[in-house]
Every structure is written in structure tokens, then in C-alpha cells.
XYZ file of N, CA and C in Angstrom:
408
model
N 0.875 -1.280 0.096
C -0.109 -0.421 -0.194
C 1.070 1.603 -0.207
N 0.623 2.050 -0.800
C 1.764 3.016 -1.023
C 1.226 4.484 -0.027
N 1.908 5.371 0.380
C 1.363 6.362 1.430
C 1.396 7.404 0.582
N 0.058 7.887 1.040
C -0.547 8.920 0.422
C 0.532 10.298 1.300
N 0.716 11.159 0.675
C 1.430 12.436 1.290
C 1.305 13.327 0.791
N 0.980 14.119 2.069
C -0.326 15.432 1.984
C 0.843 16.566 1.445
N 0.323 17.444 0.498
C 1.348 18.968 0.326
C 0.857 20.030 0.992
N 1.573 20.158 1.987
C 1.277 20.951 3.204
C 1.480 22.495 2.444
N 0.567 23.390 2.653
C 1.166 24.954 2.281
C 2.182 25.497 3.040
N 3.157 25.980 2.427
C 4.322 26.702 3.532
C 3.522 27.798 4.941
N 3.911 27.578 5.905
C 3.603 27.996 6.835
C 4.069 29.557 6.794
N 3.447 30.592 6.893
C 3.454 31.767 6.852
C 3.071 32.522 8.100
N 3.489 33.816 8.412
C 2.743 34.867 8.687
C 2.306 35.755 7.949
N 1.014 35.929 8.539
C -0.150 36.492 7.782
C 0.925 38.083 7.791
N 1.082 38.914 7.016
C 1.657 40.221 6.703
C 0.725 41.535 6.818
N -0.726 40.375 6.143
C -1.872 41.700 5.825
C -2.334 42.270 7.153
N -2.174 41.790 8.350
C -2.489 42.774 9.355
C -1.220 43.334 10.173
N -0.283 42.979 9.919
C 0.598 43.689 10.392
C 0.774 45.409 10.079
N 0.437 45.360 9.263
C 0.285 46.940 8.945
C -0.960 47.601 9.619
N -1.998 46.689 9.885
C -3.008 47.546 10.856
C -2.386 47.577 12.216
N -1.489 46.250 13.045
C -0.875 46.651 14.201
C -0.164 47.857 14.481
N 0.695 47.565 13.413
C 1.364 49.074 13.362
C 0.858 50.121 13.490
N -0.165 50.481 12.298
C -0.926 51.937 12.564
C -1.585 52.065 13.923
N -2.136 50.871 14.606
C -2.629 51.154 15.700
C -2.174 51.378 16.757
N -0.879 50.952 16.803
C 0.332 51.032 17.601
C 0.715 52.458 17.779
N 0.955 52.841 16.313
C 1.256 54.563 16.030
C 0.411 55.264 16.494
N -0.883 55.378 16.256
C -2.074 56.068 17.195
C -1.897 55.873 18.458
N -2.215 54.985 19.221
C -1.810 54.577 20.481
C -0.763 55.545 21.419
N 0.591 55.511 20.952
C 1.766 56.277 21.155
C 1.659 57.599 20.648
N 0.782 58.232 19.777
C 0.727 59.658 19.599
C -0.605 60.022 20.550
N -1.365 59.326 20.824
C -2.594 60.005 21.440
C -2.009 60.031 23.080
N -1.261 58.837 23.757
C -0.556 59.103 24.903
C 0.546 59.826 25.289
N 0.992 60.203 24.406
C 2.468 61.053 24.814
C 1.999 62.429 24.949
N 2.242 62.711 26.322
C 2.129 64.423 26.702
C 3.929 65.095 26.106
N 3.166 66.335 25.218
C 3.824 67.067 24.570
C 4.482 67.884 26.107
N 5.954 68.172 25.832
C 6.570 68.817 27.397
C 6.336 70.407 26.868
N 5.936 70.682 27.739
C 5.572 72.352 27.907
C 7.108 73.167 28.005
N 7.513 74.062 26.983
C 8.937 74.772 27.558
C 8.576 76.061 28.271
N 9.380 76.096 29.175
C 9.484 77.201 30.125
C 10.370 78.089 30.053
N 10.098 79.605 29.851
C 11.028 80.608 29.664
C 10.968 81.937 30.563
N 11.157 82.913 29.928
C 10.915 84.238 30.692
C 9.408 84.782 30.294
N 8.717 85.140 30.611
C 7.358 85.745 30.263
C 7.360 87.259 29.728
N 7.963 87.808 28.471
C 8.035 89.279 28.819
C 6.964 89.670 27.785
N 6.501 90.868 28.070
C 5.510 91.422 27.160
C 6.352 92.418 26.848
N 6.422 92.114 25.587
C 7.079 93.323 24.539
C 6.253 94.545 24.028
N 6.712 95.599 23.976
C 6.083 96.625 23.106
C 5.910 96.170 21.575
N 4.628 96.733 20.912
C 4.627 96.114 19.286
C 5.597 97.074 18.543
N 6.353 96.412 17.734
C 7.474 97.268 16.670
C 6.970 98.743 16.399
N 7.565 99.411 16.226
C 7.185 101.299 15.859
C 8.397 101.243 14.813
N 8.043 101.703 14.033
C 9.035 102.425 12.638
C 9.565 103.709 13.467
N 9.315 104.344 14.289
C 9.807 105.704 15.071
C 10.478 105.650 15.871
N 11.531 106.397 15.907
C 12.113 106.485 17.082
C 11.895 107.309 17.891
N 10.952 107.182 18.734
C 10.506 108.038 19.922
C 11.115 107.850 21.105
N 11.362 108.263 22.097
C 12.062 108.028 23.434
C 11.114 108.870 24.160
N 11.162 107.899 25.449
C 10.503 108.750 26.486
C 11.457 109.545 27.313
N 10.865 110.621 28.022
C 12.258 111.402 29.253
C 11.399 110.824 30.586
N 12.441 110.127 30.901
C 11.860 109.695 32.475
C 12.497 110.756 33.566
N 11.982 110.888 34.350
C 12.823 111.496 35.647
C 13.584 110.739 35.812
N 14.920 111.328 36.563
C 15.855 110.553 37.212
C 15.618 109.964 38.392
N 15.110 110.586 39.280
C 14.491 110.379 40.736
C 13.966 108.873 40.513
N 12.923 108.701 39.036
C 12.031 107.582 38.920
C 12.691 106.469 38.372
N 14.320 106.396 38.299
C 15.237 105.044 37.668
C 15.761 104.440 38.840
N 15.688 103.270 38.502
C 17.001 102.448 39.287
C 17.233 101.592 38.603
N 18.522 102.072 38.495
C 19.384 101.478 37.293
C 20.463 100.096 37.880
N 20.080 98.820 37.304
C 20.916 98.010 37.774
C 21.542 97.413 36.468
N 22.902 97.082 37.029
C 23.769 96.730 35.689
C 24.921 96.006 36.274
N 25.632 95.194 35.524
C 26.244 94.450 35.922
C 27.605 94.610 35.206
N 29.235 94.152 35.723
C 30.584 93.721 35.302
C 30.350 92.754 33.902
N 31.802 92.490 33.453
C 31.850 91.703 32.670
C 31.688 90.221 32.945
N 32.397 90.035 33.804
C 32.146 88.777 34.545
C 30.645 88.246 34.774
N 29.898 89.507 35.603
C 28.668 89.123 36.102
C 28.717 88.692 37.505
N 29.823 89.278 38.052
C 29.948 88.811 39.572
C 29.713 90.283 40.471
N 29.799 90.914 40.016
C 29.150 92.535 40.510
C 28.416 92.921 39.694
N 27.187 93.120 40.846
C 25.977 93.596 40.294
C 25.877 94.924 40.764
N 25.779 95.944 40.414
C 25.600 97.443 40.630
C 23.938 97.857 40.713
N 23.425 98.572 41.607
C 22.339 99.353 41.846
C 22.789 100.350 42.117
N 22.265 101.551 40.951
C 22.695 102.813 41.071
C 24.220 102.967 41.576
N 24.929 102.667 41.206
C 26.187 102.868 41.228
C 26.591 102.097 42.706
N 25.809 101.488 43.404
C 26.590 100.832 44.345
C 26.412 99.178 44.235
N 27.682 98.605 44.614
C 27.597 97.082 44.510
C 26.901 96.469 45.536
N 25.845 95.690 45.106
C 25.078 94.658 45.995
C 24.881 93.427 45.538
N 24.339 92.627 46.452
C 24.275 91.221 46.319
C 22.998 90.662 45.724
N 22.811 89.857 44.876
C 21.834 89.435 44.166
C 20.421 89.248 44.901
N 20.532 89.220 45.981
C 19.793 88.976 47.547
C 19.349 90.304 47.904
N 19.885 91.384 47.948
C 19.605 92.623 48.248
C 18.997 93.383 47.191
N 18.767 93.103 46.030
C 18.145 93.720 44.452
C 16.646 93.751 45.120
N 15.692 92.872 45.755
C 14.456 92.782 45.944
C 13.977 93.563 47.127
N 14.701 93.646 48.353
C 14.846 94.594 49.492
C 14.845 96.142 48.824
N 15.958 96.288 48.272
C 15.968 97.795 47.797
C 15.164 98.274 46.840
N 14.353 97.451 46.064
C 13.468 97.614 44.757
C 12.039 98.100 45.703
N 11.798 97.751 46.899
C 10.268 97.519 47.441
C 10.579 98.600 48.265
N 11.556 99.113 48.997
C 11.908 100.271 49.824
C 11.857 101.247 48.749
N 12.825 101.580 47.404
C 12.518 102.869 46.826
C 11.217 102.823 46.403
N 10.345 101.422 46.160
C 8.638 101.591 45.002
C 7.842 102.053 46.127
N 7.782 101.608 47.414
C 7.209 101.812 48.621
C 6.878 103.643 48.282
N 8.084 104.428 48.288
C 8.063 105.863 47.943
C 8.026 106.781 47.071
N 8.006 105.507 46.086
C 7.741 106.000 44.277
C 7.030 105.024 43.398
N 5.662 105.556 43.370
C 4.997 104.426 42.635
C 5.230 104.759 40.941
N 5.960 105.152 40.944
C 6.375 105.603 39.220
C 7.623 105.003 39.176
N 8.537 103.844 39.860
C 9.690 103.969 39.696
C 9.904 102.847 38.468
N 10.583 102.985 37.478
C 11.216 102.200 36.274
C 12.549 101.798 36.835
N 12.329 100.444 36.475
C 13.763 99.345 36.811
C 14.727 99.268 35.436
N 15.853 99.815 34.992
C 16.121 99.727 33.843
C 17.609 98.682 34.424
N 17.236 97.264 33.549
C 18.322 96.768 33.840
C 19.659 96.520 32.447
N 20.969 96.971 32.755
C 21.554 96.898 31.833
C 22.842 96.009 32.247
N 22.802 94.891 31.698
C 23.868 93.931 31.459
C 25.155 94.305 31.025
N 25.882 93.793 31.501
C 27.496 93.919 30.082
C 27.176 92.912 29.304
N 27.533 93.485 27.929
C 27.031 92.831 26.900
C 27.977 91.409 26.800
N 29.171 91.328 27.283
C 29.660 89.833 27.535
C 29.341 88.983 28.925
N 28.288 89.464 30.082
C 28.330 88.949 31.017
C 27.433 88.040 30.500
N 27.348 86.892 31.909
C 26.666 85.618 31.538
C 25.280 85.946 31.453
N 24.474 85.472 30.692
C 23.163 85.197 30.370
C 21.956 84.923 31.904
N 22.872 84.149 32.614
C 22.173 83.811 34.105
C 22.384 85.078 34.641
N 23.258 86.021 34.464
C 22.967 86.961 35.282
C 21.755 87.866 35.456
N 21.390 88.309 33.981
C 20.417 89.073 33.446
C 18.775 88.387 34.012
N 19.149 86.717 33.968
C 18.158 86.274 34.354
C 17.659 86.452 35.482
N 18.901 86.147 36.417
C 18.687 85.993 37.964
C 18.173 87.513 38.558
N 18.517 88.442 37.992
C 17.818 89.797 38.206
C 16.415 90.126 37.838
N 16.263 89.590 36.787
C 14.848 89.652 36.364
C 13.903 89.008 37.014
N 14.797 87.872 37.457
C 13.755 86.979 39.034
C 13.672 87.357 40.006
N 14.611 88.148 40.467
C 14.253 89.029 41.634
C 13.465 89.996 41.931
N 13.427 90.936 40.553
C 12.135 91.927 39.925
C 10.670 91.304 39.769
N 10.826 90.274 39.562
C 9.413 89.752 39.139
C 9.152 89.600 40.621
N 9.711 88.704 41.553
C 9.296 88.273 43.018
C 8.992 89.297 43.371
N 9.522 90.879 43.432
C 9.705 91.799 44.081
C 8.290 92.630 43.078
N 7.666 92.011 42.488
C 6.149 92.706 41.598
C 6.717 93.941 41.205
N 7.971 93.942 40.464
C 8.176 95.251 39.663
C 6.953 95.510 38.598
N 6.546 96.503 38.601
C 5.504 96.729 37.282
C 6.088 97.184 35.811
N 7.171 97.958 36.089
C 7.918 98.695 35.145
C 9.448 98.214 34.969
N 10.024 97.805 33.841
C 11.262 97.044 33.796
C 11.700 97.294 32.617
N 12.977 97.760 32.081
C 13.379 98.086 30.887
C 14.780 97.645 30.459
N 14.834 96.785 29.554
C 16.142 96.434 29.514
C 16.961 96.607 28.387
N 18.286 97.306 28.593
C 19.094 98.280 28.075
C 20.245 97.238 27.984
N 20.638 97.667 26.071
C 21.802 96.818 25.780
C 22.847 97.883 25.676
N 24.129 97.554 26.108
C 24.737 98.634 26.075
C 25.955 97.859 24.799
N 26.265 99.387 23.959
C 26.878 98.972 22.809
C 28.466 99.429 22.439
């Protein structure tokens, strides 16, 4: 008696459903991924102007905060201070003069961190008017 040998079809993984599974995984990861929110300085900048108008401010209403080239010395109205002294100095001057404008004038070669730290101190002191000035 002769053996009957069955011809088996080759075993394959059906790849027609793989595209569906890959697409579903892609949708799942896109839907569940959170987008990182970048944080930075929140500054309200004035609208661009074509005219070169400048405002005259009384010298008594201006508090100038500047730094040296290395950023290690911070000057408030030509007086060397620590970073932690900026807030109480501002509050003292602002209590007597509500029209006070703070002018931050970092040295062009000073580290960016110095200006950010000064702006943070002024923000914590709730300074309403801050002017950023660059030296040339």
C-alpha cells in the first residue's frame, strides 16, 4: 500500500494584519504621549514701531541695575550689591515712588544667567515697569 503524502502549504505569518497593528500602535503612542511644555521668561514686549520716539523719565524715577563683564558684581545705582539685596532695595524705593522704572543694563559679555537672576528677583518683588537696555 502506498503512502499518501499530503502537500502542506508553507507556513507563513500573515503580513496583511501587520500594517493594521503597526498603525494602531502608532495611534496609541501619539494619543498617549504628553507634549513637553517649554518654560522661559514671560516678557510682554511692545509692538514694533518705525518711529524712534524716546520717553523722558525723571532721574529720581529710575533705578539702574547693571553688571560687570564677568557678572560677579551687580551694581544698583552705582552701588555694589548682592543678588539677594535687589528685592528689598526695590521694595524700599518703590514704596516711596510708585512711578519707579527699573532699568536692567547687563554688560554685553556678562553671562546670560546674571540677567535672568536679576529679572527673577524683580519679578518676585512684583516690579511693574522694567526696561532692558543693551550697551554697545
